[in-house]
XYZ file of C-alpha atoms in Angstrom:
693
model
C 0.041 0.022 -0.035
C 0.961 3.669 -0.599
C -0.029 6.410 1.864
C -0.431 9.970 0.532
C -0.274 12.699 3.123
C -1.779 16.071 2.190
C -2.063 19.272 4.109
C -5.831 19.433 4.446
C -8.904 17.334 3.830
C -10.180 19.211 0.804
C -6.832 18.534 -1.119
C -6.927 14.914 -0.048
C -10.352 14.464 -1.626
C -9.251 15.941 -5.042
C -6.208 13.605 -5.072
C -8.186 10.550 -3.890
C -10.695 10.910 -6.743
C -7.838 10.636 -9.314
C -6.141 7.783 -7.603
C -9.299 5.865 -7.185
C -9.350 5.846 -3.427
C -13.076 6.259 -2.961
C -13.705 4.369 0.302
C -14.264 6.744 3.110
C -12.796 5.887 6.428
C -12.381 7.893 9.745
C -9.559 10.320 8.929
C -8.612 8.930 5.444
C -9.795 7.574 2.119
C -8.786 4.262 0.731
C -8.838 2.228 -2.460
C -6.840 1.053 -5.507
C -3.699 0.434 -3.415
C -3.705 3.826 -1.792
C -4.448 5.433 1.618
C -4.964 9.144 1.305
C -4.974 11.057 4.567
C -4.207 14.688 5.720
C -2.804 16.907 8.337
C -4.938 19.685 9.812
C -2.307 22.385 9.244
C 0.452 22.194 11.765
C -0.286 19.063 13.831
C 3.224 19.106 15.288
C 5.251 22.063 16.345
C 8.159 23.229 18.478
C 7.676 22.549 22.091
C 7.111 25.509 24.589
C 9.293 26.622 27.475
C 7.377 24.608 30.011
C 8.232 21.345 28.039
C 11.841 22.123 28.884
C 11.033 22.644 32.575
C 10.815 26.420 32.474
C 7.449 27.734 33.676
C 6.496 31.323 33.980
C 8.777 34.276 33.131
C 11.964 33.942 34.960
C 14.866 36.418 34.331
C 17.551 33.899 35.515
C 16.260 31.362 32.915
C 16.790 33.709 29.987
C 17.782 33.262 27.271
C 16.158 29.800 26.733
C 18.302 27.955 24.108
C 16.943 24.432 23.617
C 19.499 21.829 22.696
C 18.046 19.728 21.232
C 14.719 21.315 20.107
C 11.743 19.178 21.046
C 8.623 18.607 19.016
C 5.109 18.395 20.517
C 1.492 17.790 19.345
C -0.349 21.057 18.619
C -1.681 22.635 21.835
C -4.857 24.648 22.654
C -5.462 27.026 25.482
C -7.508 25.575 28.329
C -8.190 27.414 31.669
C -4.790 29.031 32.403
C -2.648 26.580 30.623
C -2.269 24.645 27.429
C -3.232 21.107 26.520
C -2.754 18.856 23.519
C -5.430 19.414 20.827
C -7.662 16.196 20.831
C -8.369 16.581 17.058
C -4.631 16.763 16.324
C -3.950 13.722 18.512
C -6.566 11.667 16.818
C -5.409 12.623 13.208
C -1.837 11.981 14.148
C -2.722 8.531 15.217
C -4.411 7.864 11.935
C -1.331 9.051 9.976
C 0.916 6.843 12.193
C -1.202 3.674 11.632
C -1.357 4.331 7.765
C 2.426 4.873 7.610
C 2.957 1.618 9.508
C 0.730 -0.254 7.092
C 2.277 1.202 3.927
C 5.510 0.444 2.089
C 5.608 3.776 0.347
C 5.088 7.323 1.622
C 4.156 10.218 -0.656
C 4.353 13.709 0.773
C 1.605 15.851 -0.879
C 1.470 18.915 1.470
C 1.552 22.370 -0.138
C 4.619 22.816 -2.281
C 6.480 25.409 -0.213
C 8.290 25.995 2.954
C 5.359 25.631 5.364
C 4.067 22.598 3.548
C 7.394 20.967 3.852
C 7.652 21.816 7.541
C 4.153 20.418 8.230
C 5.027 17.007 6.896
C 8.594 16.728 8.156
C 7.698 17.628 11.607
C 5.074 14.897 11.612
C 7.557 12.486 10.122
C 10.246 13.440 12.778
C 7.739 13.326 15.563
C 6.689 9.749 14.668
C 10.378 8.746 14.470
C 9.757 7.454 10.933
C 12.659 6.263 8.906
C 10.930 5.038 5.786
C 11.972 6.864 2.605
C 9.353 9.129 1.076
C 8.665 10.787 -2.334
C 7.483 14.309 -2.848
C 4.518 15.421 -4.970
C 5.343 18.923 -6.326
C 2.570 20.710 -8.193
C 1.532 24.211 -9.009
C -2.175 23.699 -9.361
C -4.850 21.126 -8.334
C -6.187 20.514 -11.900
C -6.544 16.962 -12.941
C -3.784 17.254 -15.521
C -1.299 18.820 -12.854
C -2.054 16.143 -10.263
C -1.511 13.317 -12.799
C 1.792 14.816 -14.136
C 2.916 15.261 -10.542
C 2.300 11.603 -9.631
C 4.019 10.580 -12.916
C 7.134 12.670 -11.780
C 7.335 12.019 -8.150
C 10.703 13.356 -6.710
C 12.883 11.808 -3.975
C 12.182 13.512 -0.620
C 15.918 14.155 -0.142
C 15.630 16.562 -3.170
C 13.931 18.936 -0.787
C 16.185 18.768 2.235
C 17.323 22.334 1.652
C 13.793 23.672 1.673
C 13.133 21.715 4.937
C 16.240 23.075 6.567
C 15.227 26.735 5.580
C 11.686 26.068 6.998
C 13.135 24.490 10.170
C 15.687 27.426 10.393
C 12.809 29.987 10.122
C 10.817 28.027 12.710
C 13.611 27.891 15.290
C 14.720 31.387 14.584
C 11.125 32.592 15.245
C 10.862 30.542 18.520
C 14.278 31.800 19.878
C 13.721 35.460 19.136
C 9.900 35.468 19.906
C 10.048 33.542 23.169
C 13.144 35.159 24.684
C 12.435 38.759 23.531
C 8.782 38.536 24.579
C 9.601 37.255 28.103
C 12.550 39.677 28.447
C 10.385 42.703 27.667
C 7.573 41.486 29.883
C 10.077 41.236 32.710
C 11.539 44.624 32.061
C 8.249 46.340 31.880
C 6.930 44.394 34.815
C 3.342 45.244 33.963
C 1.501 42.986 31.474
C 2.646 40.590 28.818
C 4.326 41.928 25.713
C 5.077 40.204 22.368
C 8.198 40.656 20.207
C 9.151 38.645 17.177
C 11.835 38.342 14.583
C 9.674 39.791 11.757
C 6.797 41.122 13.758
C 8.830 43.740 15.581
C 10.653 45.229 12.556
C 7.187 45.467 10.871
C 5.910 47.385 13.826
C 8.909 49.588 13.679
C 8.055 50.436 10.071
C 4.565 51.456 10.918
C 5.470 53.448 14.002
C 8.353 55.275 12.401
C 6.161 56.412 9.418
C 3.399 57.354 11.887
C 5.653 59.606 13.874
C 7.206 61.167 10.636
C 3.654 61.916 9.538
C 2.411 63.456 12.880
C 5.639 65.433 13.473
C 5.647 66.833 9.929
C 5.369 70.564 9.736
C 3.154 71.642 6.860
C 4.245 74.588 4.907
C 2.097 76.599 2.482
C 3.360 77.722 -0.915
C 1.865 79.191 -4.018
C 2.479 78.527 -7.729
C 1.090 80.146 -10.824
C -0.790 77.944 -13.307
C -1.084 79.197 -16.997
C -3.859 77.920 -19.372
C -3.417 77.894 -23.165
C -5.347 76.885 -26.242
C -3.867 76.158 -29.713
C -5.156 74.095 -32.567
C -8.341 73.338 -30.458
C -6.203 71.658 -27.658
C -6.225 73.034 -24.106
C -3.113 72.514 -22.014
C -1.681 73.870 -18.714
C 1.792 74.839 -17.461
C 3.053 75.368 -13.870
C 5.651 77.891 -12.604
C 8.978 76.566 -11.564
C 8.884 79.079 -8.694
C 7.277 78.012 -5.435
C 6.541 81.337 -3.461
C 6.325 80.915 0.243
C 4.991 84.604 0.424
C 1.513 84.841 -1.167
C 1.851 88.593 -1.907
C 5.032 87.844 -4.032
C 3.039 85.368 -6.002
C 0.292 87.906 -6.533
C 2.924 90.498 -7.687
C 4.334 88.088 -10.111
C 0.765 87.319 -11.486
C 0.206 91.043 -12.037
C 3.466 91.409 -13.822
C 2.545 88.437 -16.238
C -0.832 89.891 -16.921
C 0.676 93.301 -17.765
C 3.024 91.555 -20.271
C 0.389 91.218 -23.076
C -0.626 87.928 -21.504
C 1.957 86.102 -23.755
C 4.729 83.651 -22.979
C 7.707 82.653 -25.081
C 8.591 78.911 -25.725
C 12.316 78.744 -24.682
C 12.605 74.968 -25.431
C 10.714 71.887 -26.625
C 11.916 68.395 -26.003
C 10.024 65.323 -27.335
C 10.954 61.796 -26.643
C 9.341 58.452 -27.346
C 8.880 56.199 -24.335
C 8.203 52.449 -24.367
C 6.292 51.256 -21.301
C 6.671 47.519 -20.781
C 3.629 45.598 -19.606
C 3.449 44.566 -15.842
C 4.734 41.198 -14.867
C 2.394 38.531 -13.528
C 1.259 38.700 -9.831
C 3.160 36.930 -7.081
C 1.192 36.736 -3.803
C 2.390 40.023 -2.490
C 1.587 41.891 -5.660
C -1.895 40.443 -5.672
C -2.350 41.449 -2.047
C -1.230 45.073 -2.744
C -3.552 45.325 -5.797
C -6.527 43.910 -3.941
C -5.946 46.339 -0.948
C -5.848 49.254 -3.372
C -8.723 48.278 -5.662
C -10.949 46.146 -3.453
C -10.033 47.343 0.035
C -9.232 43.694 0.989
C -6.701 42.991 3.794
C -3.667 40.832 2.952
C -5.126 37.907 4.949
C -8.517 38.306 3.206
C -6.806 38.205 -0.179
C -4.689 35.165 0.772
C -7.807 33.300 1.986
C -9.623 34.106 -1.249
C -6.763 33.049 -3.451
C -6.372 29.762 -1.386
C -10.065 29.094 -1.913
C -9.680 29.758 -5.726
C -6.677 27.359 -5.768
C -8.540 24.639 -3.981
C -11.471 25.098 -6.546
C -8.853 24.635 -9.330
C -9.471 28.005 -10.811
C -5.919 29.439 -10.242
C -2.419 28.045 -9.671
C -0.645 27.901 -6.223
C -1.042 31.240 -4.582
C 1.770 31.374 -2.032
C 4.328 32.271 -4.619
C 7.132 34.809 -4.520
C 7.825 34.808 -8.265
C 6.418 37.023 -11.150
C 7.691 34.719 -13.866
C 6.851 31.391 -15.461
C 9.357 28.781 -16.913
C 9.966 28.283 -20.508
C 8.169 24.965 -20.606
C 4.997 26.636 -19.342
C 4.849 29.106 -22.198
C 3.015 26.636 -24.556
C 0.051 26.528 -22.064
C -0.618 30.191 -22.249
C -2.743 30.188 -25.535
C -4.946 27.601 -23.915
C -5.590 29.716 -20.857
C -6.315 32.784 -23.177
C -8.854 30.770 -25.111
C -10.595 29.684 -21.901
C -10.798 33.328 -20.834
C -12.653 34.365 -24.175
C -15.631 32.316 -23.132
C -16.135 34.434 -20.049
C -18.276 37.530 -20.585
C -16.169 40.098 -18.798
C -13.066 39.124 -20.944
C -14.862 39.112 -24.380
C -13.791 42.592 -25.266
C -10.350 42.269 -23.867
C -9.173 39.047 -25.497
C -9.493 40.291 -29.039
C -7.125 43.100 -28.175
C -4.010 40.833 -27.783
C -2.018 39.965 -30.914
C -2.116 36.204 -31.398
C 1.279 34.989 -32.613
C 2.938 38.012 -31.043
C 2.500 37.316 -27.311
C 4.993 39.242 -25.165
C 7.413 36.712 -23.594
C 8.745 39.167 -20.885
C 7.044 36.899 -18.174
C 9.313 33.813 -19.217
C 12.467 33.576 -17.046
C 13.664 30.212 -15.697
C 16.177 31.886 -13.561
C 13.673 34.020 -11.583
C 11.394 31.036 -10.494
C 11.380 30.511 -6.765
C 9.346 27.422 -5.282
C 6.663 28.228 -7.669
C 5.966 30.128 -10.928
C 3.729 33.364 -10.872
C 0.057 33.358 -10.314
C -2.074 32.130 -13.299
C -5.636 31.177 -13.975
C -6.189 27.608 -14.963
C -8.137 26.453 -18.009
C -11.131 25.552 -15.783
C -13.900 28.157 -16.338
C -14.926 29.590 -12.805
C -18.429 29.055 -11.459
C -20.423 29.579 -8.224
C -17.886 32.151 -6.977
C -18.650 34.825 -4.375
C -18.444 38.452 -5.474
C -14.880 38.844 -3.922
C -13.556 35.544 -5.343
C -14.874 36.696 -8.687
C -13.122 40.100 -8.267
C -9.715 38.482 -7.320
C -9.991 35.968 -10.168
C -10.609 38.757 -12.656
C -7.664 40.596 -11.303
C -5.348 37.584 -11.934
C -6.870 37.026 -15.350
C -6.686 40.644 -16.535
C -2.991 40.713 -15.363
C -2.240 37.784 -17.553
C -3.840 39.403 -20.601
C -1.829 42.696 -19.864
C 1.463 40.859 -19.269
C 1.443 39.051 -22.723
C 0.349 42.159 -24.559
C 2.621 44.548 -26.499
C 4.355 47.476 -24.789
C 2.563 50.831 -24.534
C 4.394 53.435 -26.768
C 3.988 57.090 -25.711
C 5.354 60.341 -26.767
C 6.443 62.638 -23.867
C 6.789 66.309 -24.547
C 8.569 68.750 -22.051
C 8.157 72.430 -22.863
C 9.936 75.325 -21.145
C 8.114 78.610 -21.166
C 9.344 81.987 -20.040
C 7.491 85.244 -19.334
C 9.572 88.187 -18.001
C 12.093 86.390 -15.654
C 9.686 83.687 -14.619
C 9.997 80.075 -15.894
C 7.213 77.685 -16.518
C 7.060 73.981 -17.426
C 4.518 72.120 -19.538
C 4.374 68.360 -19.715
C 2.416 66.488 -22.414
C 1.771 62.790 -23.006
C 0.349 61.267 -26.227
C -0.428 57.589 -26.613
C 1.008 56.291 -29.879
C 0.397 52.620 -29.443
C -1.824 51.688 -26.421
C -0.492 48.058 -26.230
C -1.197 46.467 -22.789
C -2.885 49.523 -21.479
C -5.824 48.971 -23.940
C -6.789 45.620 -22.080
C -8.643 47.531 -19.394
C -8.443 51.024 -20.917
C -6.123 52.199 -18.075
C -4.076 55.029 -19.809
C -2.798 56.625 -16.617
C -2.124 55.805 -13.054
C -0.180 57.177 -10.147
C 3.137 56.276 -11.726
C 2.284 57.222 -15.410
C 2.676 60.620 -17.018
C -0.569 62.764 -17.051
C -2.508 62.583 -20.294
C -2.219 66.004 -21.741
C -2.026 66.024 -25.571
C -0.028 68.953 -26.896
C -0.267 70.806 -30.163
C 2.969 71.380 -32.276
C 5.030 73.787 -30.514
C 8.257 75.370 -31.556
C 11.162 77.044 -29.655
C 10.966 80.830 -30.004
C 7.102 80.966 -30.628
C 4.905 82.934 -28.494
C 1.627 81.608 -26.738
C -1.314 83.489 -25.636
C -2.235 83.035 -21.983
C -5.895 82.058 -21.797
C -5.925 82.186 -18.056
C -3.460 82.694 -15.231
C -4.360 81.818 -11.651
C -2.582 81.198 -8.383
C -2.707 77.795 -6.792
C -2.440 77.453 -3.061
C -0.452 74.358 -2.124
C 0.893 72.682 0.882
C 3.779 70.395 1.500
C 2.668 66.831 2.218
C 3.827 64.573 5.065
C 5.007 61.146 4.491
C 1.750 59.153 3.914
C 0.606 56.715 6.566
C 0.957 53.135 5.519
C -1.968 51.344 3.958
C -1.768 47.614 4.035
C -0.584 47.740 0.315
C 2.005 50.316 1.219
C 3.188 48.172 4.254
C 3.532 45.146 2.075
C 5.771 47.101 -0.364
C 7.908 48.167 2.552
C 8.213 44.686 3.822
C 8.975 43.471 0.297
C 11.780 45.874 -0.189
C 13.194 46.112 3.436
C 16.681 45.361 2.080
C 16.903 48.976 0.839
C 16.913 50.118 4.505
C 20.572 49.079 4.981
C 23.113 51.878 4.697
C 26.128 49.779 3.575
C 26.161 49.889 -0.307
C 27.457 46.381 -0.705
C 24.965 44.885 1.635
C 22.280 46.821 -0.089
C 23.168 45.354 -3.400
C 23.239 41.878 -1.926
C 19.822 42.365 -0.206
C 18.210 43.796 -3.344
C 14.730 42.411 -3.680
C 15.040 40.783 -0.243
C 12.304 41.712 2.101
C 11.158 40.752 5.584
C 8.946 37.820 5.881
C 7.857 35.825 2.832
C 4.845 36.341 0.473
C 3.231 33.436 2.385
C 3.788 34.919 5.874
C 3.408 38.594 5.443
C -0.371 38.611 5.974
C -0.033 36.588 9.138
C 2.569 39.081 10.510
C 0.215 42.063 9.970
C -2.696 40.212 11.628
C -0.413 39.392 14.492
C 0.189 43.016 15.124
C -3.565 43.572 15.142
C -4.224 40.639 17.579
C -1.465 41.988 19.925
C -3.253 45.258 19.980
C -0.171 46.970 18.517
C -1.881 48.568 15.451
C -5.303 49.552 14.371
C -7.003 50.880 11.203
C -7.926 54.610 10.694
C -9.938 54.323 7.522
C -7.479 52.673 5.188
C -4.380 53.570 7.048
C -2.613 51.428 9.547
C -1.545 53.321 12.698
C 0.024 52.157 16.043
C -1.989 51.993 19.239
C -0.875 53.504 22.443
C 0.724 50.087 23.402
C 2.382 49.688 19.955
C 4.021 53.074 20.251
C 5.058 52.160 23.784
C 6.799 49.000 22.621
C 8.347 50.851 19.603
C 9.795 53.478 21.883
C 11.321 50.780 24.093
C 12.995 48.834 21.375
C 13.362 51.127 18.302
C 17.202 51.322 18.766
C 17.575 47.707 19.578
C 18.757 44.954 17.313
C 15.280 43.196 17.323
C 13.641 46.341 15.598
C 16.428 46.410 12.826
C 14.614 46.038 9.541
C 17.783 45.530 7.512
C 19.116 42.760 9.842
C 15.858 40.867 9.451
C 16.185 41.121 5.701
C 19.652 39.615 6.107
C 18.216 36.561 7.931
C 15.742 36.183 5.025
C 18.685 36.162 2.702
C 20.425 33.523 4.761
C 17.327 31.315 4.829
C 17.080 31.566 0.962
C 20.716 30.449 0.714
C 19.915 27.465 2.982
C 17.002 26.532 0.737
C 19.319 26.612 -2.204
C 21.920 24.488 -0.410
C 24.361 27.549 -0.392
C 24.460 28.032 3.301
C 25.069 25.927 6.306
C 21.944 25.334 8.551
C 23.989 24.676 11.780
C 25.888 27.935 11.181
C 22.684 29.848 10.763
C 21.259 28.422 14.077
C 24.474 29.316 15.909
C 24.156 32.844 14.594
C 20.538 33.043 15.609
C 21.487 31.828 19.251
C 24.174 34.609 19.418
C 21.640 37.120 18.211
C 19.097 35.842 20.774
C 21.643 36.296 23.576
C 22.410 39.827 22.441
C 18.757 41.014 22.186
C 17.730 39.401 25.420
C 20.531 41.263 27.308
C 19.650 44.439 25.567
C 15.963 44.212 26.525
C 16.451 42.979 30.077
C 18.856 46.092 30.593
C 16.009 48.459 29.592
C 15.103 51.078 32.207
C 11.288 51.170 31.942
C 9.363 53.850 33.698
C 6.375 51.927 35.169
C 2.993 53.255 34.180
C 0.849 53.796 37.207
C -2.698 52.412 36.670
C -5.527 54.204 38.452
C -7.287 52.193 41.202
C -10.977 52.111 40.045
C -14.061 50.660 41.720
C -16.623 48.706 39.627
C -19.507 51.019 38.419
C -22.010 48.176 38.817
C -21.408 46.351 42.134
C -19.746 49.502 43.690
C -17.466 47.199 45.718
C -14.812 45.311 43.759
C -11.707 46.786 42.175
C -11.487 46.783 38.319
C -8.798 44.821 36.578
C -7.325 46.866 33.784
C -6.083 44.941 30.757
C -4.862 45.960 27.237
C -8.172 45.219 25.596
C -10.698 45.573 28.365
C -11.458 46.471 31.971
C -13.459 44.236 34.143
C -14.760 43.680 37.648
C -12.579 41.330 39.656
C -15.841 39.649 41.072
C -16.828 36.917 38.585
C -20.309 37.110 40.086
C -20.676 40.820 38.960
C -18.977 40.189 35.642
C -19.057 43.930 34.546
C -16.742 44.402 31.556
C -15.912 47.319 29.215
C -13.917 46.953 26.097
C -11.277 49.622 25.552
C -11.484 49.681 21.747
C -14.611 51.601 20.724
C -15.174 52.146 16.947
C -11.466 52.160 16.264
C -10.433 54.425 19.220
C -8.533 52.934 22.058
C -9.601 54.243 25.477
C -6.379 55.428 27.400
C -6.105 55.296 31.217
C -7.288 58.868 31.543
C -10.421 58.049 29.497
C -11.150 55.018 31.620
C -10.674 57.042 34.867
C -13.100 59.811 33.872
C -15.633 57.320 32.457
C -15.796 55.317 35.655
C -15.406 58.148 38.188
C -17.220 60.909 36.302
C -19.516 58.732 34.060
C -18.237 60.473 30.935
C -15.148 60.619 28.814
C -13.702 63.642 27.140
C -14.712 64.180 23.486
C -13.288 61.235 21.449
C -12.484 62.210 17.884
C -12.231 60.273 14.729
C -14.365 57.152 15.659
C -15.504 55.102 12.632
C -19.017 53.953 12.336
C -20.084 50.576 10.761
C -20.680 52.333 7.509
C -17.151 53.602 7.536
C -17.945 57.210 8.417
C -16.008 59.288 11.026
C -17.722 60.722 14.014
C -16.943 62.495 17.362
C -18.725 61.617 20.474
C -18.469 61.352 24.323
C -18.882 57.895 25.987
C -21.287 58.268 28.871
C -22.167 55.591 31.516
C -25.337 55.230 33.529
C -25.804 53.942 37.030
C -25.828 50.328 36.028
C -22.517 50.623 34.328
C -24.052 50.665 30.638
C -22.415 52.866 28.123
C -23.702 54.877 25.245
C -22.685 57.567 22.846
C -23.405 61.308 23.564
C -22.908 63.525 20.601
C -21.783 67.199 20.728
C -24.668 69.674 20.640
C -23.870 70.826 17.058
C -24.095 67.318 15.767
C -27.250 66.254 17.455
C -29.316 66.709 14.357
């Protein structure tokens, strides 16, 4: 018998159908010489400190450096401790029995770092020594699965991938456990969480937030001139930026007195070729979906995973924007499948058959998986958001294989008196890929302003001259799309030029893990949403201020660890050496954090507003009565605003907070209100008088 082990039941069912394993059993499917079973995500993981005999947070026990690392069955929280997950124990027993009854093991977990780790940790925990083979596929279509089983690879071919996954897992454990315990001990008030990727990501958000809030806005004025020639209207802007409005007004008067004419001092025209965008990797899809559909990174990943499991797209957790040469022959078949879908019927005829752009083909730029593609299966029964994400991937494919967009860019310099003006025009010569969706301009493209024929030395009549009032703009707060970009290009943060070149295109986290990192920051109450922007909470800023100058918050250093893991995956770096370096790093950051001098925040002593007897327990996310019979509770986050200690004190003692500004209603609208409390401890909104209506 052969046992096939997948990552989840839905994938097991797809594979079992093709293998003829149709007999349903408890925890697996059987038939035709096969057992097909599944993990339930991470059934086995690294043991926790208590498994090594270290309970609680003890300064003298830090840093905890396991040797060897132990594995344990997944645990779930119960009462005040953790206990083994009964579902995980049961499924692990099924896998063990099937392995013992089989003479061949086929690993069919997802083809990536995490999928590799899920199987290998089970294999190691069960002390299995039987050889195994690896199913490596990019989609769950019938053709892909059959080809995968016809080309099973020795498990040892993926030892580098496993060591990289194991290295990442252990590094996250070492840094996360030790740094979190060290900071909790140093602060001495509550439990704090730090992480190898989590903390540099928080640092990115906090640094940008502080730059934005501390930015001093300056006003300035420019003059805009409007012209008409050959029935074309176009506008130019002064090079001068006056900080004094009166000087701008004086300049405007002088220009108007000068017969309202300007002289063309130079005309420069150049043809520009704009290559089509590459295919999506996961991070690219998440950024686009956040901008266009307002989806979070995690929501996009979940939708993409669902589309993958329904066989409509290829494997989503990819870090590549290219496909290999041998896949190029499949592209026409995918395009033909799209032309039968209503939304693509106008777009497909715009591509030039026989002249597909091969810029997406690059064998050297393929990571674990090629770029995201649709399959030749026509989608059906999709939710609105699944449909929108599918369309995004399909349209990107059509754009990527289209011809470049050719433009003519014209730069014109104008002069009136001693004032210089600039005109910029853009004319589309060949729309190419931009015709697919009719997007002829975006935030990175030239403004579409078609110019008439202009010659140096000619005079132009000024149709209108006005003053524009402008302001300098602060660095924009990160949206989820912006944060993903910053995580993706974190290697640019390093100051050393040689290191910067080495870390080019190396980010922090991986495409598969970035969404989880962002969600972790939300769950730790370190960040919150303000409309589309991500901003730190009071607690997030507190953690940032404590560790911003420490090694654990160093974005560039974290990018260097990602580079090291990539090299381990490619068998170019030594796993043992990496672990030794991580242990040294863990010792250094633990000492740094324990040495912090933290001014303890004094929490007010408050009496429960309901029972009027017991003291209130103040936590990060809520305050509650210490008497379980009273059970009064108040959550601190209200409509996106976190109640600080002063707010809580006035609410409990004076039955009303100060005016809270910028709360977000369920419909997404901002509002200001007081939080008021009645005698029973029930809260409600009270709106300012002017807003009552």
